[in-house]
Structures are given as C-alpha cells and as structure tokens.
Coordinates of C-alpha atoms and ligand atoms in Angstrom, one line a residue:
M806 CA 0.0 0.0 0.0
E807 CA 1.1 3.5 -0.8
T808 CA 2.5 5.5 2.2
K809 CA 0.8 8.8 2.8
T810 CA 3.0 11.5 4.3
Y811 CA 1.4 14.3 6.2
K812 CA 3.0 17.6 7.4
I813 CA 2.0 18.6 10.9
A814 CA 3.1 21.9 12.6
I815 CA 3.3 22.0 16.4
V816 CA 3.4 25.5 17.8
G817 CA 5.2 25.6 21.2
A818 CA 8.2 23.5 22.2
G819 CA 7.1 22.7 25.7
P820 CA 6.2 19.4 27.3
A821 CA 2.8 19.3 25.5
G822 CA 4.4 20.0 22.2
Y823 CA 7.0 17.3 22.6
F824 CA 4.6 14.7 23.8
T825 CA 2.3 15.5 20.9
A826 CA 5.3 15.0 18.6
Q827 CA 6.1 11.7 20.3
A828 CA 2.5 10.5 19.9
L829 CA 2.6 11.4 16.2
Q830 CA 5.9 9.5 15.8
N831 CA 4.5 6.5 17.6
I832 CA 1.3 6.4 15.5
Q833 CA 3.2 6.1 12.2
S834 CA 2.8 2.9 10.2
D835 CA 3.6 1.4 6.8
D836 CA 0.9 3.5 5.2
L837 CA 1.1 6.6 7.4
S838 CA 4.2 8.8 7.7
I839 CA 4.3 12.1 9.6
K840 CA 6.7 15.0 9.2
I841 CA 6.7 17.3 12.2
D842 CA 7.8 20.9 12.3
M843 CA 7.9 22.3 15.8
I844 CA 7.7 26.1 15.9
E845 CA 8.8 28.0 19.0
R846 CA 8.8 31.7 19.7
L847 CA 11.8 31.7 22.0
P848 CA 15.3 30.9 20.7
T849 CA 15.3 27.8 23.0
P850 CA 12.9 24.9 23.4
W851 CA 11.6 22.9 26.4
G852 CA 9.0 25.4 27.6
L853 CA 8.2 25.1 31.3
V854 CA 10.9 22.5 31.8
R855 CA 13.4 25.3 31.2
S856 CA 11.5 28.4 32.4
G857 CA 8.9 27.0 34.9
V858 CA 10.2 24.0 36.9
A859 CA 11.8 25.3 40.1
P860 CA 15.7 25.1 40.0
D861 CA 15.8 23.1 43.2
H862 CA 13.7 20.4 41.4
Q863 CA 16.4 19.3 38.9
K864 CA 15.1 15.8 38.8
I865 CA 11.9 16.9 37.1
K866 CA 14.0 18.5 34.4
T867 CA 15.5 15.2 33.3
V868 CA 12.4 14.8 31.1
A869 CA 14.3 17.0 28.7
K870 CA 16.3 13.9 27.7
V871 CA 13.0 12.4 26.4
F872 CA 12.4 15.7 24.5
E873 CA 15.8 15.5 22.9
K874 CA 15.2 11.9 21.8
I875 CA 12.0 13.0 20.1
A876 CA 13.8 15.9 18.4
K877 CA 16.4 13.6 17.0
T878 CA 13.9 11.2 15.4
D879 CA 13.6 11.2 11.6
G880 CA 11.0 13.6 10.3
F881 CA 11.3 16.1 13.2
R882 CA 12.5 19.7 12.7
L883 CA 12.8 22.5 15.2
F884 CA 12.1 26.1 14.1
A885 CA 12.9 28.2 17.2
N886 CA 12.9 32.0 17.2
V887 CA 9.8 32.0 15.1
Q888 CA 6.7 33.7 16.4
V889 CA 3.3 32.7 15.2
G890 CA 1.3 35.9 14.8
S891 CA 4.2 38.1 13.7
D892 CA 6.8 36.1 11.8
V893 CA 4.2 33.8 10.3
S894 CA 0.4 34.0 10.6
L895 CA -1.7 31.1 12.0
R896 CA -3.9 31.3 8.9
D897 CA -0.8 30.8 6.5
L898 CA 0.5 28.0 8.7
R899 CA -2.9 26.2 8.5
D900 CA -2.8 26.6 4.7
Q901 CA 0.7 25.1 4.5
Y902 CA 0.2 22.1 6.9
D903 CA -2.3 19.3 7.0
V904 CA -2.7 19.9 10.7
V905 CA -1.6 22.7 13.1
V906 CA -1.5 21.9 16.8
L907 CA -1.3 24.8 19.3
S908 CA 0.7 23.7 22.4
T909 CA 1.5 27.2 23.6
G910 CA 0.5 26.7 27.2
A911 CA -1.0 29.3 29.4
S912 CA 1.5 32.0 30.3
I913 CA -0.6 34.9 31.3
G914 CA -0.8 35.2 35.1
R915 CA -4.3 35.6 36.5
K916 CA -5.0 38.8 38.4
L917 CA -6.4 39.0 41.9
G918 CA -8.4 42.0 41.0
I919 CA -8.0 43.6 44.4
V920 CA -6.9 47.1 45.4
G921 CA -3.1 47.4 45.7
E922 CA -2.3 44.6 43.3
N923 CA -0.2 47.0 41.2
L924 CA 2.0 48.3 44.0
I925 CA 5.8 47.8 43.8
N926 CA 6.8 44.3 44.9
S927 CA 3.4 42.9 44.2
L928 CA 4.3 40.3 41.6
S929 CA 2.5 37.5 39.7
A930 CA 4.2 34.1 39.7
A931 CA 3.9 34.6 35.9
Q932 CA 6.7 37.2 36.3
F933 CA 8.6 35.9 39.3
V934 CA 9.0 32.3 38.1
P935 CA 10.4 33.1 34.6
W936 CA 12.6 35.8 36.3
Y937 CA 14.4 33.3 38.5
N938 CA 14.4 30.8 35.7
A939 CA 16.3 33.0 33.2
H940 CA 13.5 33.5 30.7
P941 CA 14.9 36.1 28.3
D942 CA 11.7 38.2 28.4
F943 CA 11.8 38.5 32.2
T944 CA 15.3 39.7 33.1
D945 CA 14.0 43.2 34.0
V946 CA 11.4 42.2 36.6
Q947 CA 12.1 44.3 39.7
V948 CA 12.4 41.9 42.7
D949 CA 13.2 43.4 46.1
L950 CA 13.9 40.9 48.8
D951 CA 14.9 43.5 51.4
T952 CA 12.1 42.5 53.7
D953 CA 11.7 39.8 56.3
T954 CA 8.2 38.6 55.3
A955 CA 6.8 37.5 52.0
V956 CA 3.2 36.4 51.3
V957 CA 2.4 34.0 48.5
I958 CA -1.2 33.8 47.5
G959 CA -2.7 30.6 46.2
A960 CA -2.6 27.0 47.4
G961 CA -1.2 25.2 44.4
N962 CA 2.2 23.8 43.3
V963 CA 3.3 27.1 41.7
A964 CA 2.7 28.9 45.0
M965 CA 4.8 26.1 46.7
D966 CA 7.6 26.5 44.2
V967 CA 7.7 30.3 44.7
A968 CA 7.5 29.9 48.5
R969 CA 10.4 27.4 48.5
M970 CA 12.6 29.6 46.3
L971 CA 12.0 32.5 48.8
A972 CA 12.5 30.4 51.9
L973 CA 15.5 28.2 50.9
D974 CA 18.9 29.1 52.1
P975 CA 20.7 30.5 49.0
S976 CA 23.5 28.0 49.4
E977 CA 20.9 25.4 48.3
L978 CA 20.5 27.3 45.0
E979 CA 24.2 27.6 44.3
P980 CA 24.4 24.2 42.6
T981 CA 21.3 24.8 40.4
D982 CA 20.6 26.6 37.2
T983 CA 18.8 29.6 38.9
A984 CA 19.3 32.7 36.7
E985 CA 22.6 34.4 37.2
H986 CA 20.8 37.8 37.6
A987 CA 18.6 36.3 40.3
M988 CA 21.3 34.7 42.4
P989 CA 22.8 37.9 43.9
I990 CA 19.3 39.1 44.9
L991 CA 18.5 35.7 46.4
R992 CA 21.9 35.6 48.2
H993 CA 21.2 38.9 49.9
S994 CA 17.6 38.2 50.6
K995 CA 16.4 39.3 54.1
I996 CA 13.3 37.1 53.8
R997 CA 13.0 34.8 56.8
R998 CA 9.3 34.2 56.8
V999 CA 7.2 33.1 53.9
I1000 CA 3.5 32.6 54.3
I1001 CA 1.4 30.7 51.7
C1002 CA -2.2 31.8 51.9
G1003 CA -5.0 29.6 50.5
R1004 CA -8.5 31.0 50.3
R1005 CA -10.2 27.6 51.0
G1006 CA -9.5 24.8 53.5
P1007 CA -6.7 22.2 53.6
E1008 CA -9.1 19.7 52.0
H1009 CA -9.4 22.0 49.0
A1010 CA -5.7 22.8 48.4
A1011 CA -4.4 22.2 44.9
F1012 CA -0.9 21.1 46.2
T1013 CA 0.1 17.5 45.3
A1014 CA 1.3 15.1 47.9
P1015 CA 4.9 14.5 46.5
E1016 CA 5.5 18.3 46.6
L1017 CA 4.1 18.6 50.1
R1018 CA 6.3 15.7 51.2
D1019 CA 9.4 17.5 49.7
L1020 CA 8.8 20.3 52.2
S1021 CA 9.8 18.2 55.1
K1022 CA 13.2 17.6 53.5
L1023 CA 14.2 21.2 53.6
T1024 CA 17.3 21.5 55.7
H1025 CA 17.4 25.2 56.5
T1026 CA 13.7 26.0 56.7
D1027 CA 11.0 25.0 59.2
V1028 CA 7.6 24.4 57.7
Y1029 CA 4.4 25.1 59.7
I1030 CA 0.8 24.2 59.2
D1031 CA -1.7 24.8 62.0
Q1032 CA -2.6 21.4 63.5
D1033 CA -6.1 22.6 64.6
E1034 CA -6.9 23.8 61.1
L1035 CA -5.9 20.4 59.7
K1036 CA -7.9 18.5 62.4
A1037 CA -11.0 20.6 61.5
A1038 CA -10.5 19.7 57.8
S1039 CA -10.1 16.0 58.6
D1040 CA -13.3 16.1 60.7
R1041 CA -15.1 17.8 57.8
I1042 CA -14.0 15.2 55.2
D1043 CA -14.7 12.3 57.6
Q1044 CA -18.3 13.4 57.3
M1045 CA -18.2 13.2 53.5
G1046 CA -18.0 9.4 53.5
E1047 CA -15.8 8.0 50.7
V1048 CA -12.6 10.1 50.4
E1049 CA -10.4 10.2 47.2
K1050 CA -7.0 8.8 47.5
D1051 CA -5.2 12.0 46.4
L1052 CA -7.0 14.0 49.1
K1053 CA -6.2 11.4 51.8
N1054 CA -2.5 11.6 50.7
N1055 CA -2.5 15.3 50.7
L1056 CA -3.9 15.6 54.2
E1057 CA -1.6 12.9 55.5
A1058 CA 1.4 14.8 54.0
M1059 CA 0.2 18.0 55.6
R1060 CA -0.3 16.2 58.9
L1061 CA 3.3 15.1 58.9
I1062 CA 4.4 18.6 58.2
A1063 CA 2.3 20.0 61.0
E1064 CA 3.6 17.4 63.5
N1065 CA 7.2 17.4 62.4
E1066 CA 9.6 18.5 65.0
K1067 CA 11.0 21.9 64.1
K1068 CA 14.7 22.5 63.7
G1069 CA 14.6 25.9 65.3
V1070 CA 16.1 27.6 62.3
R1071 CA 15.4 31.2 61.3
R1072 CA 13.9 30.5 58.0
K1073 CA 10.2 29.7 58.2
L1074 CA 7.6 28.7 55.7
E1075 CA 3.9 28.7 56.8
I1076 CA 0.9 27.5 55.1
K1077 CA -2.3 29.2 56.1
F1078 CA -5.8 28.3 54.9
L1079 CA -9.2 30.0 54.7
S1080 CA -7.5 33.3 54.0
A1081 CA -8.9 35.3 51.1
P1082 CA -6.9 38.4 50.1
I1083 CA -9.0 41.6 49.9
E1084 CA -6.5 44.4 49.7
I1085 CA -2.8 45.0 49.4
K1086 CA -1.7 48.1 51.3
G1087 CA 1.4 50.2 50.9
N1088 CA 2.7 53.6 50.0
K1089 CA 3.9 52.9 46.5
K1090 CA 5.4 49.6 47.7
V1091 CA 3.7 46.6 49.4
S1092 CA 3.6 46.8 53.2
E1093 CA 0.7 44.7 54.2
V1094 CA -2.0 42.3 52.9
V1095 CA -5.5 42.3 54.3
F1096 CA -7.5 39.1 54.3
T1097 CA -11.0 38.0 55.0
L1098 CA -11.1 34.9 57.2
N1099 CA -13.2 32.3 55.5
E1100 CA -15.0 29.3 57.0
V1101 CA -16.4 26.0 55.7
K1102 CA -20.1 25.6 56.4
D1103 CA -22.1 22.7 55.0
G1104 CA -19.3 21.9 52.6
K1105 CA -19.2 25.5 51.3
V1106 CA -16.5 28.1 51.8
I1107 CA -18.0 31.3 52.9
A1108 CA -16.6 34.6 54.2
T1109 CA -16.9 35.5 57.8
D1110 CA -17.0 39.1 59.0
K1111 CA -13.5 38.8 60.4
T1112 CA -10.5 40.2 58.7
F1113 CA -6.8 40.1 59.6
S1114 CA -3.6 41.4 58.0
I1115 CA 0.0 40.3 57.5
K1116 CA 2.8 42.9 57.3
C1117 CA 5.1 42.0 54.5
G1118 CA 7.3 43.6 51.9
L1119 CA 6.6 41.2 49.0
V1120 CA 3.5 39.6 47.6
V1121 CA 3.5 37.0 44.9
S1122 CA 0.2 35.7 43.6
A1123 CA 0.2 32.2 42.1
I1124 CA -3.4 31.8 41.3
G1125 CA -3.4 30.2 37.9
Y1126 CA -2.8 31.3 34.3
D1127 CA -4.7 32.1 31.1
S1128 CA -3.9 30.9 27.5
L1129 CA -2.4 33.3 25.0
E1130 CA -4.9 35.0 22.7
Y1131 CA -5.0 34.1 19.0
A1132 CA -6.9 36.3 16.6
G1133 CA -10.2 34.6 15.8
L1134 CA -10.0 32.0 18.5
K1135 CA -12.1 32.0 21.7
I1136 CA -10.5 31.7 25.1
E1137 CA -12.6 30.4 28.0
N1138 CA -11.5 29.4 31.5
G1139 CA -7.9 30.0 30.5
R1140 CA -8.0 27.6 27.5
I1141 CA -8.6 27.8 23.8
V1142 CA -12.2 26.7 23.2
N1143 CA -12.0 23.1 21.9
I1144 CA -13.7 19.8 21.9
A1145 CA -11.3 17.0 23.0
G1146 CA -8.4 19.0 21.5
H1147 CA -10.1 19.8 18.2
V1148 CA -10.5 23.6 17.7
E1149 CA -11.8 23.8 14.1
H1150 CA -11.0 22.3 10.7
N1151 CA -7.3 21.4 10.7
L1152 CA -6.5 23.2 14.0
Y1153 CA -6.0 21.3 17.3
T1154 CA -4.6 22.0 20.7
T1155 CA -2.8 20.1 23.4
G1156 CA -1.5 20.8 26.9
W1157 CA -2.5 23.8 29.1
A1158 CA -3.8 25.6 25.9
K1159 CA -6.3 22.7 25.6
R1160 CA -7.1 21.8 29.2
G1161 CA -6.5 25.0 31.0
P1162 CA -3.6 25.4 33.4
N1163 CA -3.7 22.2 35.2
G1164 CA -1.9 18.9 35.4
V1165 CA 1.8 18.0 35.8
I1166 CA 4.3 17.5 33.0
G1167 CA 3.4 13.8 32.7
T1168 CA -0.3 14.6 32.3
N1169 CA 0.6 15.8 28.8
K1170 CA 1.7 12.4 27.6
S1171 CA -1.7 10.6 27.6
D1172 CA -3.6 13.8 26.9
S1173 CA -1.6 14.5 23.8
A1174 CA -1.8 10.9 22.7
D1175 CA -5.7 11.1 22.8
V1176 CA -5.6 14.3 20.7
V1177 CA -3.3 12.6 18.2
D1178 CA -5.7 9.7 17.8
L1179 CA -8.4 12.2 16.9
I1180 CA -6.1 14.1 14.5
V1181 CA -5.2 10.9 12.7
K1182 CA -8.8 9.8 12.5
N1183 CA -9.7 13.1 10.8
L1184 CA -6.8 13.2 8.3
K1185 CA -7.8 13.6 4.7
E1186 CA -5.6 13.6 1.6
P1187 CA -2.1 15.0 2.3
K1188 CA -1.5 18.6 1.0
S1189 CA 1.3 19.2 -1.4
S1190 CA 2.7 22.4 0.1
E1191 CA 6.1 23.5 1.3
G1192 CA 5.5 24.2 4.9
I1193 CA 7.0 27.0 7.1
T1194 CA 10.0 27.6 4.8
A1195 CA 7.6 29.1 2.3
L1196 CA 6.4 31.6 4.9
L1197 CA 9.5 32.9 6.6
K1198 CA 11.2 36.0 5.3
S1199 CA 14.6 35.3 3.7
G1200 CA 17.3 35.9 6.3
H1201 CA 15.1 35.0 9.3
D1202 CA 17.3 33.6 12.0
V1203 CA 15.8 30.2 12.7
I1204 CA 17.3 28.2 15.5
D1205 CA 17.1 24.6 14.4
Q1206 CA 17.9 21.5 16.4
T1207 CA 21.6 21.8 15.6
G1208 CA 21.6 25.5 16.6
W1209 CA 19.8 24.6 19.8
E1210 CA 22.3 21.9 20.5
K1211 CA 25.1 24.5 20.3
I1212 CA 23.3 26.8 22.8
N1213 CA 22.7 23.8 25.0
A1214 CA 26.3 22.7 24.9
S1215 CA 27.6 26.2 25.6
E1216 CA 25.3 26.5 28.6
V1217 CA 26.3 23.1 30.0
I1218 CA 30.0 23.8 29.6
S1219 CA 29.7 27.2 31.4
G1220 CA 27.7 25.4 34.1
E1221 CA 30.3 22.6 34.6
L1222 CA 33.0 25.2 35.3
A1223 CA 30.8 26.7 38.0
G1224 CA 29.5 23.4 39.5
K1225 CA 26.0 23.9 38.1
P1226 CA 23.9 21.8 35.6
R1227 CA 24.1 24.8 33.2
I1228 CA 24.3 28.6 33.2
K1229 CA 21.4 29.8 31.1
E1230 CA 22.0 32.5 28.5
V1231 CA 19.3 35.2 28.9
D1232 CA 20.2 37.7 26.2
W1233 CA 18.0 37.2 23.2
K1234 CA 20.7 38.4 20.7
R1235 CA 23.5 36.3 22.2
L1236 CA 21.1 33.2 22.1
I1237 CA 20.5 33.8 18.4
S1238 CA 24.1 34.4 17.7
L1239 CA 25.1 31.2 19.6
G1240 CA 22.3 29.2 17.8
T1241 CA 23.1 30.4 14.3
S1242 CA 26.9 30.4 14.5
Ligands
NAP343 P1 -3.5 25.5 40.7 O1 -3.0 24.2 41.0 O2 -4.8 25.7 39.9 O3 -3.6 26.4 42.0 C1 -4.1 27.7 42.0 C2 -4.4 28.2 43.4 O4 -4.8 29.5 43.3 C3 -5.6 27.4 44.0 O5 -5.3 27.2 45.4 C4 -6.7 28.4 43.9 O6 -7.7 28.3 44.9 C5 -6.0 29.7 44.1 N1 -6.7 30.9 43.6 C6 -7.3 31.1 42.4 N2 -7.8 32.3 42.3 C7 -7.6 32.9 43.5 C8 -7.9 34.1 44.1 N3 -8.6 35.1 43.4 N4 -7.6 34.4 45.3 C9 -6.9 33.5 46.1 N5 -6.5 32.3 45.6 C10 -6.9 32.0 44.3 O7 -2.5 26.3 39.8 P2 -0.9 26.5 39.8 O8 -0.3 26.4 41.2 O9 -0.6 27.6 38.9 O10 -0.4 25.1 39.0 C11 -0.8 24.9 37.7 C12 -0.6 23.4 37.4 O11 0.8 23.1 37.3 C13 -1.1 22.5 38.5 O12 -1.7 21.4 37.9 C14 0.1 22.1 39.3 O13 0.0 20.9 39.9 C15 1.2 22.1 38.2 N6 2.5 22.2 38.8 C16 3.2 21.1 39.1 C17 4.4 21.2 39.7 C18 5.1 20.0 40.2 O14 4.7 18.9 39.9 N7 6.2 20.1 40.9 C19 5.0 22.5 40.0 C20 4.3 23.6 39.6 C21 3.0 23.5 39.0 P3 -9.1 27.7 44.6 O15 -8.9 26.2 44.6 O16 -9.9 28.1 45.8 O17 -9.6 28.2 43.3

C-alpha cells in the first residue's frame, strides 16, 4: 500500500508540544508517515521545563532527555525563534500544513483584581518564576527581597515553588541553574518568613502530595501548618463518607508537616488556609496584605465578617494562568475553546492551551496521545505544500535543532566550570548568535 505523508506543525516547544510529537511519531505505520515541524517563539525549546520548573527540582528537568530523543527522530524539525502571529500567521500556517497543533501553554498570570495589586513588589508568579528561571523576556522584573516577610497567594504547586525559592537558604540554590541575575538578589535576601495563603481549607488545596512531602526535607527551613486547622479539615472530610486517595495523601502529607519536630532555624515557611486576600496596602510599595477569614459551612467556603492582615514587603500571587490569545479563537476558562483537543478544521490544541492550566508534565503524555488519535482519525488527503519555509522571510534567524544543541552545549559547559547543571544565557541576541553560528 502507498504510504501517505502528512505535514504537521506543532506550535510551542514545551512538554505538551514534545509529547504531541512523540505520539505522532508512535502512530506512524507502513501507510502513514508524519513530518513534524515544531515552531517556538523563543530561541530555546523545552518550555516550562526550562522556564517553569523550580531550579531546586532538577530531577523533574531530566524529562528533557526524552524531548531530545523525540527531536532527534527522523522527520522532526525545530524552528525556534519563530513567532506565530508576527513572523508567520496562523492562517498561513494552516494553509501550509495538514494539521496545526497549538501547544502554547497558558503563560498569562491571572489577576487577583484587588486594590493594591499594582503596588511595587506585588508580583505575579507569571513574572517571578520566569525571572528566577532566566527566561529572556523577564530579566528586567524588579524583585526586592529587602524585607523579612513575603506572602504567597494561592494553594497550588506554583505557590509552593515560589515559596520554596524564597524560603530556601541561597546555598541550596548555588548548585542549580537559577538565573545568574537572580542569584545575587536571592543571596542577599532578608526574607526569613514566607506565608502561603490559600483561600479555602486544607481539603481544597491544589498542592500535590509529592510536593508537600518534599517540604519536610528542607534542611534550612522549618515548615508550619496549623494542627487545629488540619484537624478541622479532617473532621469535615470524615463526614463526607468516601474520600479520594489523592485527598487522603495530601492531608496525610500536611499532617506530617504539622507534626514534624521543628529544627529551630530562622527560615520559616507557613501554610495558612481560609484566608482570602481583599487588599494589598502600601505607600507605592507593598507593606501589608489584608485578608478575610473564610470558614467552611455545610461543605461550602464562605466569608466570615472577620479580617486580619499580614505585614510584608513582597507579595507573589500564584493563582493560575490564562492561555495566550489568538486572533479569531475564543479563550474560555484559561484555555482555547476546543472539543477533546479539536479547535476547528485542521486546528488542534494540546497541553494547558487545551485543558487550562492544570496537570503536571506527565499529564501531557496521555492527553496528547488522545488528541493525536483524533487528529489521525480526521486526516484527509495530504496537502502538497512547502510548509513553514515558504512563509519565513529570507534571512530570518531560525534556531534549528543543531543550533539549539550549540546553545545547550555552551550553557552546560559554562555550568560545569561553576559546578551547576548549566548557566542559562538570557540575552536574546546572544542566544540567536550562539544558535546560528
Ligand atoms: P492551581 O493548581 O490551579 O492552584 C491555583 C491556586 O490559586 C488554588 O489554590 C486556587 O484556589 C488559588 N486561587 C485562584 N484564584 C484565587 C484568588 N482570586 N484568590 C486567592 N486564591 C486563588 O495552579 P498552579 O499552582 O498555577 O499550578 C498549575 C498546574 O501546574 C497544576 O496542575 C500544578 O500541579 C502544576 N505544577 C506542578 C508542579 C510540580 O509537579 N512540581 C509544579 C508547579 C506546577 P481555589 O482552589 O480556591 O480556586
């Protein structure tokens, strides 16, 4: 039988993009061949594995080895430093490819929408995380750690990453790939107390158990959760009957933190619940966050008439993300409107752009495979078109896989000399020059 060869463009070189490519590679057969062009706005691939995963969680980053294997498989090409929307239009891309998959994540930090949110040193995790992770667009974020207390709003894993980065002893970050521009600021940080504030109860927290368990391993930081607050949550869920395993594990991990003997060190990380921020106060710069105390009544979280405040010099909100906007596409609940990954005609989406900002890196594997099944089911006759090379202006500096490998090698070599996994290059021009040399 004749082999049909299709051209598929994946926009976004993060975990969702790579796992989509892997699923496409795996689904090939004697009569189906797929050529994949992965298009990435930045000069570097790996998405959140490079600019999201916390530097003290190096093990999670080893998934990049899988990405590189996918990238080295026949029929895969990387086009980094190419922005859909300005360098090429989505419409043209869809004309040139049999299928286009948007795997561009959700990088826009949600807003609290409260008074004082725009004060100096009130940051979104969507700024703070890429700043400490050396994302080239976030080198200028102004971060002032000349304060003893920081408040992190949100009870999810991003809030936990942010809180750890602020609460760790800087010596623990020395052997990591934390941005070179962030290290001096973190080294001189005066922060000794970091308070994570969740607006609902411990039973509603979005943390995952492995991340909670990691907190007990911190050597220079004592972690606190109020035992009475946990006991009340346990009593409430006992009344619910059957309890999900994940929730049980979470509460158990929190109980261990709460009961853990403290080391008596100066660095403290506290997790508070039922605390909904209503105002950030300060004269130009953050000085205090005011909260409403919530309570759980008949399974519902409601506001009480009590308020309290925490004096602090830094607030980071980690309350979720929204997908990037694309002309002509609808965004709802942070994601591109789609049905099981199908947006319209030959346009699909995977990852956070498809699901909204939830799930860990591994979630993308099965999720992308499901979308790929649907893509293949809907394939028609292959187009005879040239692909992205027909669309790029001549002289456009594309970073291809070889170019990326040059950047990668250069960063790893600089890192080796400094006892780090890598030293990330942050300057856009230098990245392009390294990748096109
Ligand atoms: P998330 O898990 O959805 O958590 C967001 C938190 O923000 C929730 O506690 C939410 O509370 C709270 N929130 C939302 N709006 C708020 C508001 N207006 N005021 C106060 N709190 C508000 O999101 P995330 O932390 O950004 O993480 C995104 C995904 O990445 C998650 O699936 C996460 O597990 C994953 N991730 C994983 C790792 C890891 O595996 N190490 C690391 C980082 C991220 P409500 O529940 O009350 O809405």
